[in-house]
XYZ file of C-alpha atoms in Angstrom:
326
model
C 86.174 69.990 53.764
C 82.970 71.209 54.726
C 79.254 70.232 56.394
C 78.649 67.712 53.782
C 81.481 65.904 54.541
C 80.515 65.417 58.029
C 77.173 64.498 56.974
C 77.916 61.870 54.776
C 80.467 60.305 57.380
C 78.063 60.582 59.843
C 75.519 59.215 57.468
C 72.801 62.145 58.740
C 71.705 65.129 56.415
C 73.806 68.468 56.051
C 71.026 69.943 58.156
C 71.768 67.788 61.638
C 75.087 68.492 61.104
C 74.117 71.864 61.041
C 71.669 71.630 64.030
C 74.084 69.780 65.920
C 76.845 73.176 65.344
C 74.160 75.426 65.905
C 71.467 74.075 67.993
C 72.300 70.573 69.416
C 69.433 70.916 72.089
C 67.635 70.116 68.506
C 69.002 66.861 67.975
C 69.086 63.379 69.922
C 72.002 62.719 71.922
C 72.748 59.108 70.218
C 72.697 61.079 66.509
C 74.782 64.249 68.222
C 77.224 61.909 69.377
C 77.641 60.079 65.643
C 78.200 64.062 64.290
C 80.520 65.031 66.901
C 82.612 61.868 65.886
C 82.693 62.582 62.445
C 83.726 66.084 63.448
C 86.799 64.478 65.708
C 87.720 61.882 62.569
C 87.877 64.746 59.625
C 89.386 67.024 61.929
C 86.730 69.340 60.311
C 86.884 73.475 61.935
C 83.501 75.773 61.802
C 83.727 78.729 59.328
C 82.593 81.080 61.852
C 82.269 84.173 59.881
C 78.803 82.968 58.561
C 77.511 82.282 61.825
C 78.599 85.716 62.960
C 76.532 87.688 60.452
C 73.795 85.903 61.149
C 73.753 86.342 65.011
C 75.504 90.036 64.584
C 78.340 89.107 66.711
C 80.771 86.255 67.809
C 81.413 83.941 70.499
C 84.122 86.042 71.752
C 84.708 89.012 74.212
C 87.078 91.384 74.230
C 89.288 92.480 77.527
C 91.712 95.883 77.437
C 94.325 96.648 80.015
C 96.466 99.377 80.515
C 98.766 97.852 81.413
C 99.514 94.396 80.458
C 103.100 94.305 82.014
C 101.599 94.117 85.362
C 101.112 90.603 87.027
C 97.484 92.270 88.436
C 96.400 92.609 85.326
C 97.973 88.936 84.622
C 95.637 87.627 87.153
C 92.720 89.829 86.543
C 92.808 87.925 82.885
C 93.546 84.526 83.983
C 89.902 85.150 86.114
C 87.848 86.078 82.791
C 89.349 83.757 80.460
C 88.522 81.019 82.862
C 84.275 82.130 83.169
C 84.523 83.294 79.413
C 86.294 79.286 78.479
C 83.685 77.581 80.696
C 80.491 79.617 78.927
C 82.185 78.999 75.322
C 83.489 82.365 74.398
C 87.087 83.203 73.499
C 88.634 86.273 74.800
C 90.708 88.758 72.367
C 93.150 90.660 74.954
C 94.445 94.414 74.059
C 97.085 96.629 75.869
C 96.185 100.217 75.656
C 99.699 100.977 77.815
C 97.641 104.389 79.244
C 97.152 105.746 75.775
C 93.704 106.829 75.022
C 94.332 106.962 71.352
C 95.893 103.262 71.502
C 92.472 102.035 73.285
C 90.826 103.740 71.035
C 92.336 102.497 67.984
C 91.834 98.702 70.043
C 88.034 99.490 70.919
C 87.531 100.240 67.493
C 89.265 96.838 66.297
C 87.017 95.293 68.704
C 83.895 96.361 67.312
C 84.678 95.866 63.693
C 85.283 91.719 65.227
C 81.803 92.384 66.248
C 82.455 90.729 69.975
C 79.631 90.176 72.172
C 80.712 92.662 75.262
C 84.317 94.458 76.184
C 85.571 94.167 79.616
C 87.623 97.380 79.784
C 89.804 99.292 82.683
C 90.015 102.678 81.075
C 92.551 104.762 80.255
C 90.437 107.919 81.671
C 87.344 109.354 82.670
C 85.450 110.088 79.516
C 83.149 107.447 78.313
C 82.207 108.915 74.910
C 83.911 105.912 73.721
C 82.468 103.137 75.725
C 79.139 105.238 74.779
C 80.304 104.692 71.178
C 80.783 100.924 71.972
C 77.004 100.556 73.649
C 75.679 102.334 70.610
C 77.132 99.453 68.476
C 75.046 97.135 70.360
C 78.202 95.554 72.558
C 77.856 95.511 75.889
C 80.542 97.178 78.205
C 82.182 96.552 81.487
C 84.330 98.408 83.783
C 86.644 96.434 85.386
C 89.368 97.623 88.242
C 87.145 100.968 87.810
C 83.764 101.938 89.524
C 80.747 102.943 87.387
C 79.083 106.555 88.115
C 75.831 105.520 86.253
C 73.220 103.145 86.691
C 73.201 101.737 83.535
C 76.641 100.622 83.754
C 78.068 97.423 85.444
C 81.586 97.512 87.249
C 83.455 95.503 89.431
C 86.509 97.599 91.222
C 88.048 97.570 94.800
C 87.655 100.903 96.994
C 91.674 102.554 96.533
C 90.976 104.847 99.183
C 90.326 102.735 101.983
C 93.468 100.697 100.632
C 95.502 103.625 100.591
C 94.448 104.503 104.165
C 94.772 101.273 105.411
C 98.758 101.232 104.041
C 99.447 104.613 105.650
C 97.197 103.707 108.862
C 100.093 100.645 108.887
C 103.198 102.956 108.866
C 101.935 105.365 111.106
C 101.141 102.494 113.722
C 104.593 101.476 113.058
C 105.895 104.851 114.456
C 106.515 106.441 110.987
C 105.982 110.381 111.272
C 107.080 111.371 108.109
C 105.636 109.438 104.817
C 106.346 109.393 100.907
C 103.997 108.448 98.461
C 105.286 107.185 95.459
C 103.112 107.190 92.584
C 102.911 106.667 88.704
C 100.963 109.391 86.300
C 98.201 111.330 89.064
C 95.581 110.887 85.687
C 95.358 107.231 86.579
C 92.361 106.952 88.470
C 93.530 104.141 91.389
C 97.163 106.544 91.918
C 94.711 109.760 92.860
C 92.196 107.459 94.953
C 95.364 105.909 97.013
C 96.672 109.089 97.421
C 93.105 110.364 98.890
C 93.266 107.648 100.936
C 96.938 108.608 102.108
C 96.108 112.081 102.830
C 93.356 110.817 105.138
C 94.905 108.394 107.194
C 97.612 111.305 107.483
C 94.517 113.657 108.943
C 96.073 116.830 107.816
C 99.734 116.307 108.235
C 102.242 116.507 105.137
C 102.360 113.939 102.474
C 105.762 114.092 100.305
C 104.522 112.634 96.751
C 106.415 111.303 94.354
C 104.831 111.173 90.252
C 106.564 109.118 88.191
C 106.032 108.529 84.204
C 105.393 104.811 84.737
C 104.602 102.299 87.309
C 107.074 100.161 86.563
C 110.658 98.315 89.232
C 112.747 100.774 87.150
C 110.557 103.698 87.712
C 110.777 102.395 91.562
C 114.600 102.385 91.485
C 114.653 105.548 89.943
C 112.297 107.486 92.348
C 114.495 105.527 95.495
C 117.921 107.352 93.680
C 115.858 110.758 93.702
C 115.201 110.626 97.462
C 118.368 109.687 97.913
C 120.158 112.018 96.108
C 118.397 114.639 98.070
C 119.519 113.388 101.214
C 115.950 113.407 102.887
C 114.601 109.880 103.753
C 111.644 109.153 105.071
C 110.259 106.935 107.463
C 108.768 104.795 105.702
C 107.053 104.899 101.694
C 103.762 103.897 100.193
C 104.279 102.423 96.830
C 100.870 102.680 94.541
C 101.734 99.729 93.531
C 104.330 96.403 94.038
C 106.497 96.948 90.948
C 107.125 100.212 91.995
C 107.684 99.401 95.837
C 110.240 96.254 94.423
C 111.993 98.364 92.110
C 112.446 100.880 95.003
C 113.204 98.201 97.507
C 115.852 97.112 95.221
C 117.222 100.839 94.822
C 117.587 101.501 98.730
C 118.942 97.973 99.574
C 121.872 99.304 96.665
C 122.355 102.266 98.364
C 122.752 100.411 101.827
C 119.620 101.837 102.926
C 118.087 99.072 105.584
C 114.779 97.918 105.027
C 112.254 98.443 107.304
C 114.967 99.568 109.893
C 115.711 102.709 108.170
C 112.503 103.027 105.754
C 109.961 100.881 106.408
C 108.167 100.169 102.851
C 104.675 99.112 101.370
C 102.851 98.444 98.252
C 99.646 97.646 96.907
C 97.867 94.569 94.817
C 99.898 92.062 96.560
C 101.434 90.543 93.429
C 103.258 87.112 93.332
C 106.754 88.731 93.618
C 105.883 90.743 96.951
C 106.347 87.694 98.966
C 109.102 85.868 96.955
C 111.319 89.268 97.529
C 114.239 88.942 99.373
C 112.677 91.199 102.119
C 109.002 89.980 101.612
C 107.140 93.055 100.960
C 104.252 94.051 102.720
C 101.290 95.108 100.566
C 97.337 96.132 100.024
C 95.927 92.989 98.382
C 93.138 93.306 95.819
C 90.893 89.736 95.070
C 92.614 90.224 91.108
C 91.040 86.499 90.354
C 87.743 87.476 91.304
C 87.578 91.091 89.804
C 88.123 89.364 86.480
C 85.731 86.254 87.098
C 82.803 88.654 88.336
C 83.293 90.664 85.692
C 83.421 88.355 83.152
C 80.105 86.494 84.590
C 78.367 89.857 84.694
C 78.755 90.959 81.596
C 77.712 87.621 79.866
C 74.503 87.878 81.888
C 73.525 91.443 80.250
C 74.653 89.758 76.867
C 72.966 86.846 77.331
C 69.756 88.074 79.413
C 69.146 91.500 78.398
C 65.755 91.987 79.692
C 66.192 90.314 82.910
C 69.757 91.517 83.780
C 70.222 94.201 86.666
C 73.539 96.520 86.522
C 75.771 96.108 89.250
C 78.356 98.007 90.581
C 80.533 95.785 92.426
C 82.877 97.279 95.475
C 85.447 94.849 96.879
C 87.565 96.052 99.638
C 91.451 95.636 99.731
C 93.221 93.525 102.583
C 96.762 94.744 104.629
C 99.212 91.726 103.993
C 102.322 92.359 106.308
C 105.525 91.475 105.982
C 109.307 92.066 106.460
C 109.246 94.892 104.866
C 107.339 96.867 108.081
C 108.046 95.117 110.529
């Protein structure tokens, strides 16, 4: 089944029914409507490949995670795929799990689907790749992750102030001694938290805690460590809620009290923080909006090149307390 088909059920020429996929603005509204019918009655799908070549990319935009385990990230997509559905484009999602040769190997996937723009939250610092990307022609932006260039649009919330906000919180709870427990220190928002630690702490120790993943289990197994060596602290900053549930979960096992004995933390404010069964407290982060604004800037620079403006967007976090301080 193809254009013709349409046309002669529609009685209108192959070429409306090509104006009408392609440029409706073209064609009356009375003669669009008679197409679009047609279209509904032969069940009849677009070959998009053709359309692709001649435009040099899709209708689609591509959006890669590093983790896509994590209900941020969850809500951060739900955000773009909701601007990205209401401006027609599709969104192809990739997991890069912290691997810079997986996002590479996605990137490069990407490109050869010849998307319009990449909404990306990098693996690490070096953009020869996203450089590689631009070069292409696709647009690129950094999402969950500040730009340093003014060429570059990103939307990301400021870690540090989050992180001393969280600490800020335990010490005004009469903590004096703190843990931070962290995944991999190469991950950008785990070194800005801790920054932000450090400074609310104004000199005094910080006991950090690096873990391979960011994960509940890593949580329960970085609550067993501190147990094992006998030296609770006051109270812990998670860097992020599946950590701080997983290690809620590990000292509640051990019959460690929470917050009586360690008062406890977290950060993105995730679904599960308040359905625990000590609501955690956390450091929420507008995940809905990163990935609408995002979404809505980058389709601007695709869409209005030569009037666009980069942007580099800076929300700031928000305490959210709960049982689990108090």
């Amino acid at each position: 089944m193809g254009i013709r088909d349409v046309a002669e059920r529609a009685g209108v020429s192959p070429g409306t029914v090509s104006n009408v996929l392609n440029r409706p603005e073209k064609v009356s509204a009375a003669t669009r409507a008679k197409v679009e019918e047609a279209v509904r009655e032969l069940g009849f799908v677009r070959h998009g490949s053709a359309s692709t070549l001649r435009a040099g990319h899709s209708k689609t935009i591509g959006l890669s995670v590093i983790d896509i385990g994590n209900p941020f990230f969850t809500d951060v997509t739900a955000g773009v795929e909701e601007v990205a559905s209401e401006l027609g484009y599709a969104v192809i999602l990739s997991n890069s799990a912290g691997s810079r040769t997986k996002e590479e190997r996605n990137l490069l996937v990407l490109a050869e689907q010849r998307v319009r723009g990449v909404l990306i939250t990098p693996s690490d610092e070096d953009p020869t790749r996203l450089d590689r990307l631009r070069d292409r022609g696709i647009r690129v932006v950094l999402v969950d992750h500040p730009a340093h260039r003014a060429d570059q649009c990103s939307v990301a919330v400021n870690d540090i102030v989050g992180g001393t906000t969280a600490v800020s919180h335990l010490l005004s709870g009469g903590a004096e001694s703190i843990a931070y427990v962290t995944g991999p220190l190469t991950i950008r928002q785990c070194i800005d938290r801790r920054v932000g630690a450090e400074r609310a702490l104004g000199g005094a120790p910080l006991r950090v805690i690096e873990m391979a993943a960011m994960t509940p289990r890593a949580g329960q197994q970085a609550a067993a460590k501190m147990i094992a060596e006998g030296d609770l602290p006051d109270a812990i900053f998670c860097a992020n809620d599946l950590l701080a549930l997983g290690m809620l979960r590990g000292l509640t096992h051990a019959g460690v009290r929470v917050p009586d004995d360690v008062a406890l933390i977290g950060y993105d404010d995730i679904d599960f923080a308040a359905a625990s069964a000590v609501s955690l407290s956390s450091i929420r982060q507008p995940t809905h909006q990163l990935g609408r604004v995002a979404t809505e800037l980058l389709l601007d620079e695709c869409d209005h090149p030569d009037t666009h403006a980069h942007q580099q967007i800076m929300f700031q976090p928000e305490l959210v307390i709960r049982e689990s301080t108090r």
